[in-house]
JSON list of C-alpha atoms in Angstrom, two decimals:
[
{"chain": "B", "resi": 167, "resn": "MET", "atom": "CA", "xyz": [244.52, 73.45, 27.89]},
{"chain": "B", "resi": 168, "resn": "PHE", "atom": "CA", "xyz": [244.20, 77.26, 28.12]},
{"chain": "B", "resi": 169, "resn": "ASN", "atom": "CA", "xyz": [247.73, 77.59, 29.57]},
{"chain": "B", "resi": 170, "resn": "ARG", "atom": "CA", "xyz": [249.35, 75.34, 26.94]},
{"chain": "B", "resi": 171, "resn": "ILE", "atom": "CA", "xyz": [247.77, 77.21, 24.03]},
{"chain": "B", "resi": 172, "resn": "ARG", "atom": "CA", "xyz": [248.55, 80.58, 25.59]},
{"chain": "B", "resi": 173, "resn": "ASN", "atom": "CA", "xyz": [252.22, 79.73, 26.17]},
{"chain": "B", "resi": 174, "resn": "THR", "atom": "CA", "xyz": [252.59, 78.42, 22.60]},
{"chain": "B", "resi": 175, "resn": "ALA", "atom": "CA", "xyz": [251.03, 81.57, 21.13]},
{"chain": "B", "resi": 176, "resn": "ILE", "atom": "CA", "xyz": [253.23, 83.85, 23.23]},
{"chain": "B", "resi": 177, "resn": "ALA", "atom": "CA", "xyz": [256.38, 81.94, 22.27]},
{"chain": "B", "resi": 178, "resn": "LEU", "atom": "CA", "xyz": [255.47, 82.10, 18.58]},
{"chain": "B", "resi": 179, "resn": "ALA", "atom": "CA", "xyz": [254.80, 85.83, 18.75]},
{"chain": "B", "resi": 180, "resn": "ALA", "atom": "CA", "xyz": [258.05, 86.49, 20.60]},
{"chain": "B", "resi": 181, "resn": "GLY", "atom": "CA", "xyz": [260.06, 84.51, 18.06]},
{"chain": "B", "resi": 182, "resn": "ILE", "atom": "CA", "xyz": [258.67, 86.35, 15.05]},
{"chain": "B", "resi": 183, "resn": "PHE", "atom": "CA", "xyz": [259.01, 89.71, 16.81]},
{"chain": "B", "resi": 184, "resn": "ALA", "atom": "CA", "xyz": [262.68, 89.04, 17.59]},
{"chain": "B", "resi": 185, "resn": "GLY", "atom": "CA", "xyz": [263.39, 87.75, 14.10]},
{"chain": "B", "resi": 186, "resn": "HIS", "atom": "CA", "xyz": [262.15, 90.95, 12.45]},
{"chain": "B", "resi": 187, "resn": "ALA", "atom": "CA", "xyz": [263.30, 93.49, 15.02]},
{"chain": "B", "resi": 188, "resn": "ALA", "atom": "CA", "xyz": [266.50, 94.17, 13.10]},
{"chain": "B", "resi": 189, "resn": "GLU", "atom": "CA", "xyz": [264.80, 95.32, 9.91]},
{"chain": "B", "resi": 190, "resn": "ALA", "atom": "CA", "xyz": [265.52, 98.97, 9.21]},
{"chain": "B", "resi": 191, "resn": "GLN", "atom": "CA", "xyz": [262.12, 100.16, 8.00]},
{"chain": "B", "resi": 192, "resn": "SER", "atom": "CA", "xyz": [258.80, 98.99, 6.67]},
{"chain": "B", "resi": 193, "resn": "THR", "atom": "CA", "xyz": [258.05, 99.10, 2.95]},
{"chain": "B", "resi": 194, "resn": "HIS", "atom": "CA", "xyz": [254.49, 97.79, 3.22]},
{"chain": "B", "resi": 195, "resn": "ASP", "atom": "CA", "xyz": [251.93, 100.41, 4.24]},
{"chain": "B", "resi": 196, "resn": "TRP", "atom": "CA", "xyz": [249.38, 98.99, 6.72]},
{"chain": "B", "resi": 197, "resn": "THR", "atom": "CA", "xyz": [247.27, 102.16, 6.91]},
{"chain": "B", "resi": 198, "resn": "GLY", "atom": "CA", "xyz": [243.69, 101.74, 5.73]},
{"chain": "B", "resi": 199, "resn": "PHE", "atom": "CA", "xyz": [240.41, 99.94, 6.17]},
{"chain": "B", "resi": 200, "resn": "HIS", "atom": "CA", "xyz": [240.25, 96.16, 6.09]},
{"chain": "B", "resi": 201, "resn": "ALA", "atom": "CA", "xyz": [237.58, 93.44, 6.26]},
{"chain": "B", "resi": 202, "resn": "GLY", "atom": "CA", "xyz": [237.73, 89.68, 6.27]},
{"chain": "B", "resi": 203, "resn": "ALA", "atom": "CA", "xyz": [236.71, 86.28, 7.60]},
{"chain": "B", "resi": 204, "resn": "MET", "atom": "CA", "xyz": [238.04, 84.07, 10.38]},
{"chain": "B", "resi": 205, "resn": "VAL", "atom": "CA", "xyz": [237.80, 80.43, 11.42]},
{"chain": "B", "resi": 206, "resn": "GLY", "atom": "CA", "xyz": [239.29, 78.50, 14.31]},
{"chain": "B", "resi": 207, "resn": "TYR", "atom": "CA", "xyz": [238.80, 76.73, 17.61]},
{"chain": "B", "resi": 208, "resn": "GLY", "atom": "CA", "xyz": [237.12, 77.88, 20.81]},
{"chain": "B", "resi": 209, "resn": "GLU", "atom": "CA", "xyz": [236.73, 76.79, 24.42]},
{"chain": "B", "resi": 210, "resn": "LEU", "atom": "CA", "xyz": [234.10, 77.81, 26.98]},
{"chain": "B", "resi": 211, "resn": "GLU", "atom": "CA", "xyz": [234.35, 77.51, 30.77]},
{"chain": "B", "resi": 212, "resn": "PRO", "atom": "CA", "xyz": [231.07, 78.44, 32.56]},
{"chain": "B", "resi": 213, "resn": "ASN", "atom": "CA", "xyz": [232.78, 78.56, 35.99]},
{"chain": "B", "resi": 214, "resn": "SER", "atom": "CA", "xyz": [229.75, 77.82, 38.15]},
{"chain": "B", "resi": 215, "resn": "SER", "atom": "CA", "xyz": [230.41, 79.23, 41.62]},
{"chain": "B", "resi": 216, "resn": "ALA", "atom": "CA", "xyz": [228.45, 76.57, 43.53]},
{"chain": "B", "resi": 217, "resn": "ALA", "atom": "CA", "xyz": [230.27, 73.30, 44.16]},
{"chain": "B", "resi": 218, "resn": "ASN", "atom": "CA", "xyz": [227.11, 71.17, 43.74]},
{"chain": "B", "resi": 219, "resn": "LEU", "atom": "CA", "xyz": [225.90, 72.90, 40.54]},
{"chain": "B", "resi": 220, "resn": "ILE", "atom": "CA", "xyz": [227.60, 71.50, 37.45]},
{"chain": "B", "resi": 221, "resn": "GLN", "atom": "CA", "xyz": [227.94, 73.50, 34.24]},
{"chain": "B", "resi": 222, "resn": "PRO", "atom": "CA", "xyz": [230.08, 71.64, 31.67]},
{"chain": "B", "resi": 223, "resn": "ASN", "atom": "CA", "xyz": [233.04, 73.04, 29.73]},
{"chain": "B", "resi": 224, "resn": "SER", "atom": "CA", "xyz": [232.76, 72.79, 25.95]},
{"chain": "B", "resi": 225, "resn": "ASP", "atom": "CA", "xyz": [234.78, 73.35, 22.77]},
{"chain": "B", "resi": 226, "resn": "ASP", "atom": "CA", "xyz": [234.01, 73.53, 19.06]},
{"chain": "B", "resi": 227, "resn": "ALA", "atom": "CA", "xyz": [234.76, 75.32, 15.80]},
{"chain": "B", "resi": 228, "resn": "VAL", "atom": "CA", "xyz": [234.37, 79.10, 15.66]},
{"chain": "B", "resi": 229, "resn": "TYR", "atom": "CA", "xyz": [233.83, 81.16, 12.50]},
{"chain": "B", "resi": 230, "resn": "GLY", "atom": "CA", "xyz": [232.96, 84.77, 11.76]},
{"chain": "B", "resi": 231, "resn": "ILE", "atom": "CA", "xyz": [233.65, 88.10, 10.08]},
{"chain": "B", "resi": 232, "resn": "PHE", "atom": "CA", "xyz": [235.58, 91.23, 11.05]},
{"chain": "B", "resi": 233, "resn": "ALA", "atom": "CA", "xyz": [236.35, 94.74, 9.86]},
{"chain": "B", "resi": 234, "resn": "GLY", "atom": "CA", "xyz": [238.53, 97.59, 11.06]},
{"chain": "B", "resi": 235, "resn": "TYR", "atom": "CA", "xyz": [240.90, 100.45, 10.39]},
{"chain": "B", "resi": 236, "resn": "ASP", "atom": "CA", "xyz": [244.66, 100.72, 11.05]},
{"chain": "B", "resi": 237, "resn": "TYR", "atom": "CA", "xyz": [247.04, 103.65, 11.01]},
{"chain": "B", "resi": 238, "resn": "GLN", "atom": "CA", "xyz": [250.80, 103.10, 10.70]},
{"chain": "B", "resi": 239, "resn": "PHE", "atom": "CA", "xyz": [253.18, 105.81, 11.93]},
{"chain": "B", "resi": 240, "resn": "SER", "atom": "CA", "xyz": [256.55, 106.53, 10.33]},
{"chain": "B", "resi": 241, "resn": "ASN", "atom": "CA", "xyz": [258.36, 104.69, 13.16]},
{"chain": "B", "resi": 242, "resn": "ARG", "atom": "CA", "xyz": [256.45, 101.45, 12.22]},
{"chain": "B", "resi": 243, "resn": "PHE", "atom": "CA", "xyz": [254.14, 101.67, 15.27]},
{"chain": "B", "resi": 244, "resn": "LEU", "atom": "CA", "xyz": [250.54, 100.84, 14.38]},
{"chain": "B", "resi": 245, "resn": "ILE", "atom": "CA", "xyz": [247.24, 101.57, 16.11]},
{"chain": "B", "resi": 246, "resn": "GLY", "atom": "CA", "xyz": [243.79, 100.53, 14.99]},
{"chain": "B", "resi": 247, "resn": "VAL", "atom": "CA", "xyz": [240.25, 99.58, 15.89]},
{"chain": "B", "resi": 248, "resn": "GLU", "atom": "CA", "xyz": [238.44, 96.39, 14.90]},
{"chain": "B", "resi": 249, "resn": "ALA", "atom": "CA", "xyz": [235.02, 94.79, 15.38]},
{"chain": "B", "resi": 250, "resn": "ASP", "atom": "CA", "xyz": [234.10, 91.15, 14.82]},
{"chain": "B", "resi": 251, "resn": "TRP", "atom": "CA", "xyz": [231.17, 88.77, 15.08]},
{"chain": "B", "resi": 252, "resn": "ALA", "atom": "CA", "xyz": [231.80, 85.07, 15.67]},
{"chain": "B", "resi": 253, "resn": "PHE", "atom": "CA", "xyz": [229.46, 82.10, 15.74]},
{"chain": "B", "resi": 254, "resn": "SER", "atom": "CA", "xyz": [229.75, 78.59, 17.19]},
{"chain": "B", "resi": 255, "resn": "ASP", "atom": "CA", "xyz": [227.77, 75.46, 18.07]},
{"chain": "B", "resi": 256, "resn": "MET", "atom": "CA", "xyz": [229.87, 75.22, 21.23]},
{"chain": "B", "resi": 257, "resn": "SER", "atom": "CA", "xyz": [227.78, 73.19, 23.69]},
{"chain": "B", "resi": 258, "resn": "SER", "atom": "CA", "xyz": [228.15, 70.26, 26.05]},
{"chain": "B", "resi": 259, "resn": "THR", "atom": "CA", "xyz": [225.76, 68.10, 28.11]},
{"chain": "B", "resi": 260, "resn": "VAL", "atom": "CA", "xyz": [226.82, 66.04, 31.14]},
{"chain": "B", "resi": 261, "resn": "PRO", "atom": "CA", "xyz": [225.07, 64.48, 34.17]},
{"chain": "B", "resi": 262, "resn": "CYS", "atom": "CA", "xyz": [224.28, 67.07, 36.85]},
{"chain": "B", "resi": 263, "resn": "PHE", "atom": "CA", "xyz": [225.30, 66.74, 40.49]},
{"chain": "B", "resi": 264, "resn": "ASN", "atom": "CA", "xyz": [221.90, 65.13, 40.86]},
{"chain": "B", "resi": 265, "resn": "PRO", "atom": "CA", "xyz": [222.20, 62.24, 38.35]},
{"chain": "B", "resi": 266, "resn": "ALA", "atom": "CA", "xyz": [218.46, 62.36, 37.68]},
{"chain": "B", "resi": 267, "resn": "PHE", "atom": "CA", "xyz": [219.21, 65.51, 35.64]},
{"chain": "B", "resi": 268, "resn": "ASN", "atom": "CA", "xyz": [221.43, 66.42, 32.68]},
{"chain": "B", "resi": 269, "resn": "CYS", "atom": "CA", "xyz": [223.21, 69.79, 32.61]},
{"chain": "B", "resi": 270, "resn": "ASN", "atom": "CA", "xyz": [224.01, 71.76, 29.43]},
{"chain": "B", "resi": 271, "resn": "ALA", "atom": "CA", "xyz": [225.93, 74.96, 28.73]},
{"chain": "B", "resi": 272, "resn": "GLY", "atom": "CA", "xyz": [227.08, 76.60, 25.51]},
{"chain": "B", "resi": 273, "resn": "MET", "atom": "CA", "xyz": [227.87, 79.72, 23.49]},
{"chain": "B", "resi": 274, "resn": "ASP", "atom": "CA", "xyz": [225.91, 80.71, 20.40]},
{"chain": "B", "resi": 275, "resn": "SER", "atom": "CA", "xyz": [227.81, 83.82, 19.32]},
{"chain": "B", "resi": 276, "resn": "MET", "atom": "CA", "xyz": [230.27, 86.47, 20.47]},
{"chain": "B", "resi": 277, "resn": "ALA", "atom": "CA", "xyz": [230.87, 90.02, 19.23]},
{"chain": "B", "resi": 278, "resn": "THR", "atom": "CA", "xyz": [233.77, 92.32, 20.14]},
{"chain": "B", "resi": 279, "resn": "VAL", "atom": "CA", "xyz": [234.91, 95.89, 19.57]},
{"chain": "B", "resi": 280, "resn": "ARG", "atom": "CA", "xyz": [238.65, 96.22, 20.22]},
{"chain": "B", "resi": 281, "resn": "ALA", "atom": "CA", "xyz": [241.63, 98.47, 19.94]},
{"chain": "B", "resi": 282, "resn": "ARG", "atom": "CA", "xyz": [244.81, 96.95, 18.57]},
{"chain": "B", "resi": 283, "resn": "ALA", "atom": "CA", "xyz": [248.39, 98.19, 18.63]},
{"chain": "B", "resi": 284, "resn": "GLY", "atom": "CA", "xyz": [251.65, 96.74, 17.40]},
{"chain": "B", "resi": 285, "resn": "MET", "atom": "CA", "xyz": [254.77, 97.05, 15.28]},
{"chain": "B", "resi": 286, "resn": "ALA", "atom": "CA", "xyz": [255.07, 96.52, 11.54]},
{"chain": "B", "resi": 287, "resn": "PHE", "atom": "CA", "xyz": [258.21, 94.88, 10.17]},
{"chain": "B", "resi": 288, "resn": "ASP", "atom": "CA", "xyz": [257.78, 95.27, 6.41]},
{"chain": "B", "resi": 289, "resn": "ARG", "atom": "CA", "xyz": [255.08, 92.69, 5.60]},
{"chain": "B", "resi": 290, "resn": "VAL", "atom": "CA", "xyz": [254.83, 91.26, 9.13]},
{"chain": "B", "resi": 291, "resn": "LEU", "atom": "CA", "xyz": [252.65, 92.83, 11.84]},
{"chain": "B", "resi": 292, "resn": "VAL", "atom": "CA", "xyz": [252.87, 91.80, 15.50]},
{"chain": "B", "resi": 293, "resn": "TYR", "atom": "CA", "xyz": [250.10, 93.23, 17.67]},
{"chain": "B", "resi": 294, "resn": "GLY", "atom": "CA", "xyz": [248.13, 93.09, 20.89]},
{"chain": "B", "resi": 295, "resn": "THR", "atom": "CA", "xyz": [244.39, 93.71, 21.13]},
{"chain": "B", "resi": 296, "resn": "ALA", "atom": "CA", "xyz": [241.87, 94.41, 23.90]},
{"chain": "B", "resi": 297, "resn": "GLY", "atom": "CA", "xyz": [238.35, 95.72, 24.25]},
{"chain": "B", "resi": 298, "resn": "TYR", "atom": "CA", "xyz": [234.64, 95.05, 24.85]},
{"chain": "B", "resi": 299, "resn": "ALA", "atom": "CA", "xyz": [233.02, 91.63, 24.32]},
{"chain": "B", "resi": 300, "resn": "HIS", "atom": "CA", "xyz": [229.42, 90.43, 24.28]},
{"chain": "B", "resi": 301, "resn": "MET", "atom": "CA", "xyz": [228.45, 86.74, 24.35]},
{"chain": "B", "resi": 302, "resn": "GLU", "atom": "CA", "xyz": [225.13, 84.95, 23.82]},
{"chain": "B", "resi": 303, "resn": "TYR", "atom": "CA", "xyz": [225.22, 82.23, 26.49]},
{"chain": "B", "resi": 304, "resn": "SER", "atom": "CA", "xyz": [222.62, 79.46, 26.78]},
{"chain": "B", "resi": 305, "resn": "GLY", "atom": "CA", "xyz": [221.99, 76.19, 28.53]},
{"chain": "B", "resi": 306, "resn": "PHE", "atom": "CA", "xyz": [219.47, 73.97, 30.27]},
{"chain": "B", "resi": 307, "resn": "THR", "atom": "CA", "xyz": [218.89, 71.26, 32.80]},
{"chain": "B", "resi": 308, "resn": "GLN", "atom": "CA", "xyz": [216.81, 68.22, 31.91]},
{"chain": "B", "resi": 309, "resn": "ASN", "atom": "CA", "xyz": [214.87, 65.86, 34.14]},
{"chain": "B", "resi": 310, "resn": "ILE", "atom": "CA", "xyz": [215.92, 62.60, 32.48]},
{"chain": "B", "resi": 311, "resn": "GLY", "atom": "CA", "xyz": [212.99, 60.51, 33.71]},
{"chain": "B", "resi": 312, "resn": "ALA", "atom": "CA", "xyz": [210.26, 63.01, 32.85]},
{"chain": "B", "resi": 313, "resn": "GLY", "atom": "CA", "xyz": [212.02, 64.45, 29.80]},
{"chain": "B", "resi": 314, "resn": "THR", "atom": "CA", "xyz": [211.31, 67.98, 31.07]},
{"chain": "B", "resi": 315, "resn": "ILE", "atom": "CA", "xyz": [213.80, 70.65, 29.96]},
{"chain": "B", "resi": 316, "resn": "PHE", "atom": "CA", "xyz": [214.44, 73.89, 31.86]},
{"chain": "B", "resi": 317, "resn": "PRO", "atom": "CA", "xyz": [216.20, 76.25, 29.39]},
{"chain": "B", "resi": 318, "resn": "ASP", "atom": "CA", "xyz": [217.60, 79.76, 29.83]},
{"chain": "B", "resi": 319, "resn": "SER", "atom": "CA", "xyz": [219.75, 82.13, 27.76]},
{"chain": "B", "resi": 320, "resn": "ARG", "atom": "CA", "xyz": [221.47, 85.43, 28.48]},
{"chain": "B", "resi": 321, "resn": "GLY", "atom": "CA", "xyz": [223.47, 88.11, 26.73]},
{"chain": "B", "resi": 322, "resn": "LEU", "atom": "CA", "xyz": [226.62, 88.67, 28.79]},
{"chain": "B", "resi": 323, "resn": "ASP", "atom": "CA", "xyz": [229.01, 91.63, 28.66]},
{"chain": "B", "resi": 324, "resn": "GLY", "atom": "CA", "xyz": [232.71, 91.39, 29.35]},
{"chain": "B", "resi": 325, "resn": "TRP", "atom": "CA", "xyz": [236.16, 92.21, 28.01]},
{"chain": "B", "resi": 326, "resn": "THR", "atom": "CA", "xyz": [238.62, 90.48, 25.74]},
{"chain": "B", "resi": 327, "resn": "TYR", "atom": "CA", "xyz": [242.37, 90.59, 25.20]},
{"chain": "B", "resi": 328, "resn": "GLY", "atom": "CA", "xyz": [244.87, 88.77, 23.01]},
{"chain": "B", "resi": 329, "resn": "LEU", "atom": "CA", "xyz": [247.74, 88.86, 20.57]},
{"chain": "B", "resi": 330, "resn": "GLY", "atom": "CA", "xyz": [248.18, 88.21, 16.90]},
{"chain": "B", "resi": 331, "resn": "LEU", "atom": "CA", "xyz": [250.43, 87.96, 13.87]},
{"chain": "B", "resi": 332, "resn": "GLU", "atom": "CA", "xyz": [249.59, 89.16, 10.38]},
{"chain": "B", "resi": 333, "resn": "TYR", "atom": "CA", "xyz": [251.39, 88.82, 7.06]},
{"chain": "B", "resi": 334, "resn": "ALA", "atom": "CA", "xyz": [250.78, 90.84, 3.90]},
{"chain": "B", "resi": 335, "resn": "VAL", "atom": "CA", "xyz": [250.75, 88.27, 1.08]},
{"chain": "B", "resi": 336, "resn": "THR", "atom": "CA", "xyz": [250.13, 91.12, -1.33]},
{"chain": "B", "resi": 337, "resn": "ASP", "atom": "CA", "xyz": [249.51, 94.83, -0.79]},
{"chain": "B", "resi": 338, "resn": "ARG", "atom": "CA", "xyz": [245.79, 94.03, -0.48]},
{"chain": "B", "resi": 339, "resn": "ILE", "atom": "CA", "xyz": [245.57, 90.49, 0.94]},
{"chain": "B", "resi": 340, "resn": "HIS", "atom": "CA", "xyz": [246.60, 89.75, 4.53]},
{"chain": "B", "resi": 341, "resn": "ILE", "atom": "CA", "xyz": [246.62, 86.43, 6.39]},
{"chain": "B", "resi": 342, "resn": "GLY", "atom": "CA", "xyz": [247.10, 85.99, 10.12]},
{"chain": "B", "resi": 343, "resn": "ALA", "atom": "CA", "xyz": [246.59, 84.12, 13.36]},
{"chain": "B", "resi": 344, "resn": "GLU", "atom": "CA", "xyz": [245.18, 85.39, 16.62]},
{"chain": "B", "resi": 345, "resn": "ALA", "atom": "CA", "xyz": [244.86, 84.00, 20.16]},
{"chain": "B", "resi": 346, "resn": "ARG", "atom": "CA", "xyz": [242.24, 85.69, 22.32]},
{"chain": "B", "resi": 347, "resn": "TRP", "atom": "CA", "xyz": [240.78, 85.34, 25.80]},
{"chain": "B", "resi": 348, "resn": "ALA", "atom": "CA", "xyz": [237.51, 86.80, 27.12]},
{"chain": "B", "resi": 349, "resn": "GLU", "atom": "CA", "xyz": [235.99, 87.12, 30.58]},
{"chain": "B", "resi": 350, "resn": "PHE", "atom": "CA", "xyz": [232.31, 87.85, 31.18]},
{"chain": "B", "resi": 351, "resn": "ASP", "atom": "CA", "xyz": [230.12, 89.21, 33.96]},
{"chain": "B", "resi": 352, "resn": "SER", "atom": "CA", "xyz": [228.65, 86.86, 36.53]},
{"chain": "B", "resi": 353, "resn": "THR", "atom": "CA", "xyz": [225.00, 85.97, 36.15]},
{"chain": "B", "resi": 354, "resn": "VAL", "atom": "CA", "xyz": [222.44, 83.46, 37.41]},
{"chain": "B", "resi": 355, "resn": "MET", "atom": "CA", "xyz": [220.88, 81.04, 34.94]},
{"chain": "B", "resi": 356, "resn": "ASN", "atom": "CA", "xyz": [217.34, 80.02, 35.92]},
{"chain": "B", "resi": 357, "resn": "TYR", "atom": "CA", "xyz": [217.09, 76.32, 35.18]},
{"chain": "B", "resi": 358, "resn": "ASP", "atom": "CA", "xyz": [215.32, 73.91, 37.53]},
{"chain": "B", "resi": 359, "resn": "VAL", "atom": "CA", "xyz": [217.28, 75.75, 40.24]},
{"chain": "B", "resi": 360, "resn": "PRO", "atom": "CA", "xyz": [219.40, 78.95, 40.00]},
{"chain": "B", "resi": 361, "resn": "TYR", "atom": "CA", "xyz": [222.84, 78.26, 38.50]},
{"chain": "B", "resi": 362, "resn": "PRO", "atom": "CA", "xyz": [225.40, 81.05, 39.08]},
{"chain": "B", "resi": 363, "resn": "VAL", "atom": "CA", "xyz": [228.03, 81.27, 36.33]},
{"chain": "B", "resi": 364, "resn": "SER", "atom": "CA", "xyz": [230.93, 83.54, 35.40]},
{"chain": "B", "resi": 365, "resn": "PRO", "atom": "CA", "xyz": [232.00, 82.37, 31.93]},
{"chain": "B", "resi": 366, "resn": "ASP", "atom": "CA", "xyz": [235.31, 82.82, 30.15]},
{"chain": "B", "resi": 367, "resn": "THR", "atom": "CA", "xyz": [236.43, 81.76, 26.68]},
{"chain": "B", "resi": 368, "resn": "PHE", "atom": "CA", "xyz": [239.53, 81.12, 24.62]},
{"chain": "B", "resi": 369, "resn": "THR", "atom": "CA", "xyz": [239.66, 81.29, 20.81]},
{"chain": "B", "resi": 370, "resn": "ALA", "atom": "CA", "xyz": [242.49, 80.48, 18.38]},
{"chain": "B", "resi": 371, "resn": "LEU", "atom": "CA", "xyz": [241.71, 81.98, 14.98]},
{"chain": "B", "resi": 372, "resn": "LEU", "atom": "CA", "xyz": [243.07, 81.94, 11.43]},
{"chain": "B", "resi": 373, "resn": "ARG", "atom": "CA", "xyz": [242.19, 85.11, 9.54]},
{"chain": "B", "resi": 374, "resn": "VAL", "atom": "CA", "xyz": [242.22, 86.41, 5.98]},
{"chain": "B", "resi": 375, "resn": "SER", "atom": "CA", "xyz": [241.48, 90.06, 5.23]},
{"chain": "B", "resi": 376, "resn": "PHE", "atom": "CA", "xyz": [241.36, 92.43, 2.31]},
{"chain": "B", "resi": 377, "resn": "LYS", "atom": "CA", "xyz": [242.79, 95.93, 2.61]},
{"chain": "B", "resi": 378, "resn": "LEU", "atom": "CA", "xyz": [240.19, 98.41, 1.39]},
{"chain": "B", "resi": 379, "resn": "GLY", "atom": "CA", "xyz": [242.05, 101.70, 1.67]},
{"chain": "B", "resi": 380, "resn": "GLY", "atom": "CA", "xyz": [245.47, 103.30, 1.76]},
{"chain": "B", "resi": 381, "resn": "LYS", "atom": "CA", "xyz": [248.30, 102.50, -0.59]}
]
């Protein structure tokens, strides 16, 4: 699933980039502060490193807010910085390797601080982004017969990278789409037994933002 979505996003970005590469110069000024909201789809892979310790993959809706600042140079090159905070009920429960237990894993929220850089073609912006990510990861194992639950949660640090497209509907209102991947540090979740995990995520987001500064 990750590879199919990634290849589609890259092909879409390449097509729009090529279609606008011939434009002589930008008339829309992207310089300024912006803030907005996002909604989309996310996937979580816990990547447990022990073959007999099951941590399920999950997917669900993702929603959040973001804010940042961009600066556009005269040659249409743009650099910026952006922070966001996303939330999700992403969680899944499956039978453990020992069928007397259920295994659960999920993500509650993720925050990032990223640089972004790209090229502006009048009202279209094509960009890449990368930076720091922090995820609130949680899960449990459950003894089915006894009903006993062994929960644990951790804040995990990592890094994120992705690409996006943005379109200026007006001088102040921008809409866009972004595909982003994140990889997080390995940790050990203390359920009924230690469960080593090294999570990664994928998110596909639709965004709307309001330009707060500049022209």
